[in-house]
Amino acid sequence: MCGIFGISDNEESAKLSYVALFTLQHRGQESAGIASVKNGKLSYYNSMGLVNEIFNPSVLASLSGKSAIGHVRYSTAGSSSVNNSQPLYFNCKYGEIAVAHNGNIVNAAHIKENLAKNGAIFQSDTDSEAIIHLISRSGKKNFFEAALEQLPKLKGAYSFLFLNKDALMAARDPYGFRPLVLAKKDSSFIFTSETCAAEVIGAEIIREIEPGEAAIVKNGKISFFRFSPIKKYSRCIFEQVYFARPDSVVCGHTVQSARYLIGKYLFEEMKGVKADIVSGVPDSGSAYALGFSAASKIPYVPVFMRNHYAGRSFIQPDQKMREFTAHLKLAPIKDAIKGKEIVLIDDSLVRGTTSLKIIKSLKNAGAKKIIMAVASPPIISPCFYGIDTPTKEELIAVRLKEKDKIRKFIGADELHYLSLDNLIKACGLGDKNFCKACFDGKYPVK
């Protein structure tokens, strides 16, 4: 999962991109970058680390230009290295190009293998690079015509931003796996992964880019193109469960309100539950716990102090770092915990290692009983569309199979999962409009 942002026709494009990427930092914490265009020339700067560590006033000054794209990365294809940081920069037969990508292209390895046989040399090991090499081999007269021709060859999840000396282009895959929002600020058009990144700079949300649609901004005007019919609208439901920021709007309502409603549904499914307090695993679990508390009348009490500088444990690049980050991130508040029966809510249960450590810390702080409530169904299948669960063996619901075995592994006294029906109901669209492959094993595209 990554975050992308693009803005046209604004002399403050690099600075506004910085602010937007800072707002999207929750979507990726390994690397970040910005590419901009000024006087027909592209400039770019990528580095490992957080947005506020990478960009200082002098770096942003070097990126001044009328249009820009930016990217924050969490690796799902390709290693965690500066060579794979984005935006990627290329100088091909169509001139200088910068590209930012959110998603995962499932046939990228096959495409790159065929391209390599025909002499292609790759500068990164990301799936994102495949599209530029395809475009470079097109016979079309300009880059954007070539992109529209080649995009249908990609399978999987992609929201792309392309920047060259003439224009800014956005494109979303025919299934709509990953979000891509269109907004406007004065005479500038904006594309971004989440509404929060546009709203923070004072932009007005217009609509989402549709699946199979591309938008090109040139000379201050925007044009829309359909490069593919909509296949089966398959918006990732895990965006609302975990990745999206609470103040972002998805499916017509804020993520916070969807999570609050999920908390209410959790209580309805856990009929007769009794506890002294309800709490959430910060930060994503908090909204669920507030909804649960409102429905159950069980008091909501924070039981953890979160270190906000520790990052998000799920999107660390390897398991050892996930466990280390989880340990740093949460400190139990002993006075709130001692002698209490606690309903503890988390967004999901993926590998189980973080939950094990969290519950152990609560028990060590004197908790009498831990009722673990998970705000999503058991994850039974890996994601191939941009979330880092590459093998079934990593998933605790697959590895241990039975709910009681999972409960014992994480150390909870009780364990409850939200039903898939209520998750879909809370997230606001009909069953046909979500990708739920991680929960039901039904992949829209392979």
Coordinates of C-alpha atoms in Angstrom, one line a residue:
M1 CA 0.0 0.0 0.0
C2 CA 1.2 3.5 -0.9
G3 CA 0.0 7.0 -1.0
I4 CA 0.1 9.2 -4.1
F5 CA -0.6 12.9 -4.8
G6 CA -0.4 15.1 -7.9
I7 CA -1.2 18.7 -8.5
S8 CA -1.2 20.8 -11.7
D9 CA -0.7 24.5 -12.5
N10 CA 0.5 25.8 -9.1
E11 CA 3.7 27.6 -8.4
E12 CA 3.6 26.1 -4.9
S13 CA 3.2 22.5 -6.2
A14 CA 6.2 21.1 -4.4
K15 CA 5.3 22.6 -1.0
L16 CA 1.7 21.5 -1.4
S17 CA 2.8 18.0 -2.3
Y18 CA 4.9 17.9 0.8
V19 CA 1.9 18.9 3.0
A20 CA -0.2 16.3 1.2
L21 CA 2.4 13.5 1.6
F22 CA 2.7 14.3 5.3
T23 CA -1.1 13.8 5.5
L24 CA -0.7 10.5 3.7
Q25 CA 2.2 9.3 5.8
H26 CA 0.0 6.5 7.3
R27 CA -0.1 4.8 3.9
G28 CA 3.7 4.2 3.8
Q29 CA 6.7 5.0 6.0
E30 CA 9.6 3.4 4.2
S31 CA 10.4 6.1 1.6
A32 CA 9.0 9.2 0.0
G33 CA 9.6 11.4 -3.0
I34 CA 8.4 14.3 -5.1
A35 CA 8.9 15.1 -8.8
S36 CA 8.1 18.4 -10.4
V37 CA 8.3 20.2 -13.7
K38 CA 9.6 23.7 -14.4
N39 CA 10.4 25.3 -17.7
G40 CA 10.0 21.9 -19.5
K41 CA 12.5 20.1 -17.2
L42 CA 11.7 17.5 -14.5
S43 CA 13.4 17.6 -11.1
Y44 CA 12.9 14.9 -8.5
Y45 CA 14.1 13.9 -5.0
N46 CA 13.5 10.5 -3.3
S47 CA 14.9 9.1 -0.1
M48 CA 14.3 6.5 2.6
G49 CA 12.5 7.7 5.7
L50 CA 9.5 9.8 6.7
V51 CA 8.3 12.8 4.8
N52 CA 9.4 15.4 7.4
E53 CA 12.8 13.8 7.6
I54 CA 13.4 13.9 3.8
F55 CA 12.2 17.3 2.7
N56 CA 13.6 20.5 4.1
P57 CA 13.2 24.1 2.7
S58 CA 16.3 23.8 0.5
V59 CA 15.1 20.5 -1.0
L60 CA 11.6 21.9 -1.6
A61 CA 13.1 25.0 -3.2
S62 CA 15.0 22.8 -5.7
L63 CA 11.7 21.2 -6.6
S64 CA 9.9 24.4 -7.4
G65 CA 7.7 24.0 -10.5
K66 CA 4.2 24.4 -11.9
S67 CA 3.1 20.8 -11.4
A68 CA 4.3 17.9 -9.2
I69 CA 3.6 14.4 -8.1
G70 CA 4.5 12.7 -4.9
H71 CA 4.6 9.3 -3.3
V72 CA 5.0 7.6 0.1
R73 CA 5.9 3.9 -0.1
Y74 CA 5.1 0.7 1.8
S75 CA 6.7 -2.1 -0.2
T76 CA 4.6 -5.0 -1.5
A77 CA 6.6 -5.7 -4.7
G78 CA 10.3 -5.0 -4.7
S79 CA 12.6 -4.6 -1.8
S80 CA 12.7 -1.7 0.7
S81 CA 15.5 0.4 -0.9
V82 CA 16.0 3.8 -2.3
N83 CA 16.2 2.3 -5.9
N84 CA 12.6 1.3 -5.4
S85 CA 11.4 4.6 -3.9
Q86 CA 9.1 6.7 -6.0
P87 CA 8.3 8.7 -8.1
L88 CA 10.3 6.7 -10.5
Y89 CA 12.2 8.8 -13.1
F90 CA 12.8 7.8 -16.8
N91 CA 14.2 9.4 -19.9
C92 CA 12.7 7.5 -22.8
K93 CA 11.8 8.2 -26.4
Y94 CA 8.9 10.4 -25.2
G95 CA 11.2 12.5 -23.0
E96 CA 11.4 12.8 -19.3
I97 CA 8.7 10.9 -17.3
A98 CA 8.0 10.5 -13.6
V99 CA 5.6 7.9 -12.3
A100 CA 4.0 7.2 -8.9
H101 CA 2.0 4.0 -8.3
N102 CA -0.3 2.6 -5.6
G103 CA -1.2 -1.0 -5.9
N104 CA 0.3 -4.3 -7.2
I105 CA 0.5 -5.5 -10.8
V106 CA 0.0 -9.3 -10.7
N107 CA 1.4 -10.0 -14.1
A108 CA 4.4 -7.6 -13.8
A109 CA 6.9 -10.5 -13.5
H110 CA 5.7 -12.0 -16.8
I111 CA 5.7 -8.6 -18.5
K112 CA 9.2 -7.8 -17.3
E113 CA 10.5 -11.2 -18.3
N114 CA 9.3 -10.7 -21.8
L115 CA 10.7 -7.2 -21.9
A116 CA 14.1 -8.3 -20.7
K117 CA 14.2 -10.9 -23.5
N118 CA 13.8 -8.0 -25.9
G119 CA 16.6 -6.0 -24.3
A120 CA 14.9 -4.0 -21.6
I121 CA 17.1 -3.0 -18.6
F122 CA 15.3 -2.3 -15.3
Q123 CA 16.6 0.2 -12.8
S124 CA 14.4 -1.1 -10.0
D125 CA 12.8 -4.4 -9.0
T126 CA 9.3 -2.9 -8.5
D127 CA 6.3 -3.9 -10.5
S128 CA 5.7 -0.2 -11.3
E129 CA 8.5 0.0 -13.8
A130 CA 6.8 -2.5 -16.2
I131 CA 4.4 0.2 -17.5
I132 CA 7.1 2.6 -18.6
H133 CA 8.9 0.0 -20.6
L134 CA 5.6 -1.0 -22.3
I135 CA 4.9 2.6 -23.1
S136 CA 8.4 3.1 -24.5
R137 CA 7.8 0.3 -27.0
S138 CA 4.5 1.9 -28.3
G139 CA 4.2 3.3 -31.8
K140 CA 1.9 6.1 -30.6
K141 CA 3.0 9.7 -31.3
N142 CA 3.0 11.0 -27.7
F143 CA 3.4 9.6 -24.2
F144 CA -0.2 9.9 -23.1
E145 CA -1.6 8.1 -26.2
A146 CA 1.0 5.4 -25.6
A147 CA -0.1 5.1 -21.9
L148 CA -3.7 4.7 -22.8
E149 CA -2.8 2.0 -25.3
Q150 CA -0.6 0.0 -22.9
L151 CA -2.5 0.3 -19.6
P152 CA -5.0 -2.5 -20.5
K153 CA -2.1 -4.9 -20.7
L154 CA -1.6 -4.7 -16.9
K155 CA -3.5 -7.0 -14.6
G156 CA -4.1 -6.3 -10.9
A157 CA -4.3 -3.1 -8.9
Y158 CA -3.0 0.3 -9.9
S159 CA -3.7 3.9 -9.4
F160 CA -1.0 5.8 -11.4
L161 CA 0.2 9.3 -11.7
F162 CA 2.4 10.3 -14.7
L163 CA 4.1 13.6 -15.1
N164 CA 6.0 15.0 -18.1
K165 CA 6.9 18.5 -19.3
D166 CA 3.5 19.0 -20.9
A167 CA 0.9 17.4 -18.7
L168 CA -0.2 15.4 -15.6
M169 CA -2.0 12.2 -16.0
A170 CA -4.0 9.9 -13.6
A171 CA -5.2 6.4 -14.3
R172 CA -7.1 3.8 -12.2
D173 CA -7.3 0.1 -13.0
P174 CA -10.6 -1.4 -14.4
Y175 CA -11.5 -3.0 -11.1
G176 CA -11.0 0.1 -9.0
F177 CA -9.0 -1.8 -6.3
R178 CA -7.1 1.3 -5.1
P179 CA -8.6 4.7 -4.5
L180 CA -7.9 7.7 -6.6
V181 CA -9.7 11.0 -5.9
L182 CA -10.0 14.1 -8.1
A183 CA -10.1 17.6 -6.5
K184 CA -9.6 21.2 -7.4
K185 CA -7.9 24.2 -5.8
D186 CA -8.4 27.5 -7.7
S187 CA -7.0 26.7 -11.1
S188 CA -5.1 23.5 -10.0
F189 CA -6.4 20.0 -10.5
I190 CA -5.4 17.4 -7.8
F191 CA -5.3 13.6 -7.7
T192 CA -4.7 11.8 -4.5
S193 CA -5.2 8.5 -2.7
E194 CA -7.4 10.0 0.0
T195 CA -9.7 13.0 0.4
C196 CA -7.8 14.1 3.5
A197 CA -4.7 15.0 1.5
A198 CA -6.7 17.3 -0.8
E199 CA -8.7 18.9 2.0
V200 CA -5.7 19.7 4.1
I201 CA -4.5 22.1 1.4
G202 CA -7.9 23.7 0.9
A203 CA -9.0 21.8 -2.2
E204 CA -12.6 20.9 -3.1
I205 CA -13.3 17.2 -3.7
I206 CA -14.9 16.7 -7.1
R207 CA -15.2 12.9 -7.5
E208 CA -13.3 9.6 -7.7
I209 CA -11.5 8.7 -10.9
E210 CA -13.6 5.8 -12.2
P211 CA -12.2 2.2 -12.7
G212 CA -10.7 2.0 -16.2
E213 CA -10.6 5.8 -16.5
A214 CA -7.7 8.2 -17.1
A215 CA -7.6 12.0 -16.7
I216 CA -5.1 14.3 -18.3
V217 CA -4.5 17.8 -17.3
K218 CA -2.8 20.0 -20.0
N219 CA -2.7 23.7 -20.4
G220 CA -5.0 24.2 -17.4
K221 CA -7.8 22.0 -18.8
I222 CA -8.8 18.4 -17.8
S223 CA -9.8 15.7 -20.2
F224 CA -11.2 12.2 -19.4
F225 CA -10.5 9.0 -21.3
R226 CA -11.8 5.5 -20.9
F227 CA -9.0 3.0 -21.6
S228 CA -11.0 0.0 -20.4
P229 CA -14.6 -0.8 -19.5
I230 CA -15.3 -1.3 -15.8
K231 CA -14.7 -5.0 -15.1
K232 CA -16.1 -5.8 -11.7
Y233 CA -15.9 -2.9 -9.3
S234 CA -13.7 -4.3 -6.6
R235 CA -12.8 -1.5 -4.2
C236 CA -10.5 -2.9 -1.4
I237 CA -12.6 -3.2 1.8
F238 CA -9.4 -3.3 3.9
E239 CA -9.0 0.4 3.1
Q240 CA -11.8 1.2 5.5
V241 CA -10.8 -1.5 8.0
Y242 CA -7.3 -0.3 8.5
F243 CA -5.4 1.8 5.9
A244 CA -7.5 4.9 5.3
R245 CA -7.3 7.9 7.6
P246 CA -10.4 8.3 9.8
D247 CA -11.3 11.8 8.3
S248 CA -11.1 10.6 4.7
V249 CA -14.4 10.1 2.9
V250 CA -14.9 6.7 1.3
C251 CA -18.2 5.6 -0.2
G252 CA -19.9 8.9 0.7
H253 CA -19.0 8.9 4.4
T254 CA -16.0 9.3 6.6
V255 CA -13.9 6.3 7.5
Q256 CA -14.4 7.2 11.2
S257 CA -18.2 6.9 10.9
A258 CA -17.9 3.5 9.2
R259 CA -15.6 2.2 12.0
Y260 CA -18.0 3.6 14.6
L261 CA -20.9 1.7 13.0
I262 CA -18.8 -1.5 12.9
G263 CA -18.2 -1.1 16.6
K264 CA -22.0 -1.1 17.1
Y265 CA -22.4 -4.1 14.9
L266 CA -19.7 -5.9 16.9
F267 CA -21.7 -5.4 20.1
E268 CA -24.9 -6.7 18.4
E269 CA -23.1 -9.9 17.4
M270 CA -21.6 -10.4 20.9
K271 CA -24.9 -10.7 22.7
G272 CA -24.7 -10.8 26.4
V273 CA -21.1 -9.7 26.7
K274 CA -20.2 -8.3 30.1
A275 CA -17.1 -6.2 30.9
D276 CA -16.0 -3.3 33.0
I277 CA -14.6 -1.2 30.2
V278 CA -14.1 -1.3 26.4
S279 CA -11.0 0.0 24.7
G280 CA -9.4 0.0 21.3
V281 CA -5.8 -0.8 20.1
P282 CA -4.6 2.7 19.1
D283 CA -5.2 4.3 16.8
S284 CA -7.3 2.4 14.3
G285 CA -9.1 0.4 17.0
S286 CA -10.3 3.5 18.9
A287 CA -13.3 4.4 16.6
Y288 CA -14.5 0.8 16.8
A289 CA -14.4 0.9 20.6
L290 CA -16.3 4.2 20.7
G291 CA -19.1 2.6 18.6
F292 CA -19.1 -0.5 20.8
S293 CA -19.3 1.6 23.9
A294 CA -22.2 3.7 22.6
A295 CA -24.2 0.6 21.8
S296 CA -23.3 -1.4 24.9
K297 CA -23.2 1.4 27.5
I298 CA -19.9 -0.1 28.7
P299 CA -17.5 2.8 29.4
Y300 CA -14.8 3.5 26.9
V301 CA -11.5 3.9 28.6
P302 CA -8.1 4.1 26.9
V303 CA -5.8 1.4 28.2
F304 CA -2.7 2.3 26.2
M305 CA -0.5 5.3 25.8
R306 CA 0.7 5.4 22.2
N307 CA 4.1 6.6 21.1
H308 CA 3.1 8.3 17.8
Y309 CA 6.7 8.3 16.6
A310 CA 6.9 4.5 16.5
G311 CA 4.9 4.1 13.2
R312 CA 2.4 1.5 12.2
S313 CA 3.5 -2.0 13.0
F314 CA 1.5 -3.8 10.2
I315 CA 3.3 -1.9 7.4
Q316 CA 6.8 -2.4 8.6
P317 CA 8.9 -4.3 5.9
D318 CA 9.5 -7.5 7.9
Q319 CA 8.2 -9.4 10.8
K320 CA 11.0 -8.6 13.3
M321 CA 10.5 -4.9 12.7
R322 CA 6.7 -5.3 13.2
E323 CA 7.2 -7.0 16.6
F324 CA 9.8 -4.4 17.7
T325 CA 7.6 -1.5 16.6
A326 CA 4.5 -3.0 18.4
H327 CA 6.6 -3.2 21.6
L328 CA 7.7 0.5 21.3
K329 CA 4.3 1.8 20.2
L330 CA 2.0 0.9 23.1
A331 CA 2.5 1.3 26.8
P332 CA -0.2 0.0 29.1
I333 CA -1.9 2.5 31.5
K334 CA -1.9 0.4 34.7
D335 CA -4.5 2.3 36.7
A336 CA -7.0 1.8 34.0
I337 CA -6.3 -1.9 33.6
K338 CA -5.7 -3.4 37.0
G339 CA -8.6 -5.8 38.1
K340 CA -10.7 -5.0 35.0
E341 CA -12.6 -7.2 32.6
I342 CA -11.8 -5.5 29.2
V343 CA -13.3 -5.7 25.8
L344 CA -10.3 -5.0 23.6
I345 CA -11.0 -4.1 19.9
D346 CA -8.5 -4.2 17.0
D347 CA -9.1 -3.6 13.3
S348 CA -7.9 -7.0 12.2
L349 CA -6.0 -10.1 13.2
V350 CA -3.4 -10.9 10.5
R351 CA -0.4 -12.7 11.9
G352 CA -1.4 -12.6 15.5
T353 CA 2.0 -11.7 16.9
T354 CA 1.1 -8.1 17.7
S355 CA -2.1 -9.2 19.5
L356 CA -0.2 -11.7 21.5
K357 CA 2.2 -9.1 22.8
I358 CA -0.6 -6.5 23.5
I359 CA -2.7 -9.0 25.5
K360 CA 0.3 -10.2 27.4
S361 CA 1.1 -6.6 28.3
L362 CA -2.4 -6.0 29.6
K363 CA -2.3 -9.2 31.7
N364 CA 1.0 -8.2 33.1
A365 CA -0.6 -4.8 34.0
G366 CA -3.2 -6.6 36.0
A367 CA -6.2 -7.1 33.7
K368 CA -8.6 -9.7 35.0
K369 CA -10.0 -10.8 31.7
I370 CA -9.4 -9.9 28.0
I371 CA -12.3 -10.2 25.6
M372 CA -10.7 -9.7 22.2
A373 CA -13.1 -8.4 19.5
V374 CA -11.9 -8.1 15.9
A375 CA -13.6 -5.5 13.7
S376 CA -13.3 -7.7 10.6
P377 CA -13.7 -11.4 9.7
P378 CA -10.8 -13.9 9.8
I379 CA -8.3 -13.3 7.1
I380 CA -8.0 -16.5 5.2
S381 CA -6.3 -15.5 1.9
P382 CA -3.2 -13.4 1.0
C383 CA -3.6 -10.2 -0.9
F384 CA -2.1 -9.8 -4.4
Y385 CA -3.3 -6.3 -4.9
G386 CA -1.1 -4.2 -2.7
I387 CA -1.2 -5.4 1.0
D388 CA 1.7 -7.2 2.4
T389 CA 0.3 -10.7 3.2
P390 CA 2.0 -12.7 0.5
T391 CA 1.6 -16.2 1.8
K392 CA -1.2 -18.2 3.4
E393 CA 1.3 -19.6 6.0
E394 CA 1.6 -16.1 7.6
L395 CA -2.1 -15.8 8.3
I396 CA -3.1 -17.0 11.8
A397 CA -6.6 -18.0 10.7
V398 CA -5.1 -20.4 8.1
R399 CA -2.2 -21.6 10.3
L400 CA -4.4 -22.4 13.4
K401 CA -7.8 -22.8 11.6
E402 CA -9.9 -23.0 14.8
K403 CA -11.0 -19.9 16.6
D404 CA -10.3 -21.4 20.0
K405 CA -6.7 -22.2 19.0
I406 CA -6.3 -18.6 17.8
R407 CA -7.7 -17.4 21.1
K408 CA -5.2 -19.5 23.0
F409 CA -2.3 -18.4 20.8
I410 CA -2.9 -14.7 21.4
G411 CA -3.7 -15.2 25.1
A412 CA -7.3 -13.9 25.1
D413 CA -10.0 -15.2 27.4
E414 CA -12.6 -14.8 24.6
L415 CA -12.3 -14.1 20.9
H416 CA -14.9 -12.6 18.6
Y417 CA -14.8 -11.7 14.9
L418 CA -17.2 -9.4 13.0
S419 CA -19.2 -11.1 10.3
L420 CA -18.5 -10.3 6.7
D421 CA -22.1 -9.3 6.1
N422 CA -22.0 -6.6 8.8
L423 CA -18.6 -5.4 7.6
I424 CA -20.0 -4.8 4.1
K425 CA -23.1 -3.2 5.5
A426 CA -21.1 -0.7 7.6
C427 CA -18.7 0.2 4.8
G428 CA -21.6 1.4 2.6
L429 CA -21.7 -0.4 -0.7
G430 CA -23.3 -3.5 -1.9
D431 CA -21.6 -6.9 -1.8
K432 CA -20.7 -6.7 -5.5
N433 CA -18.7 -3.5 -5.2
F434 CA -15.9 -4.7 -2.8
C435 CA -12.9 -6.9 -3.1
K436 CA -13.1 -9.2 -0.1
A437 CA -10.6 -11.8 -1.2
C438 CA -8.7 -11.7 2.0
F439 CA -11.8 -12.7 3.8
D440 CA -13.6 -15.0 1.3
G441 CA -10.8 -16.2 -1.0
K442 CA -12.6 -14.9 -4.1
Y443 CA -10.2 -13.0 -6.3
P444 CA -11.6 -10.6 -8.9
V445 CA -8.5 -11.1 -11.1
K446 CA -5.6 -13.6 -11.1

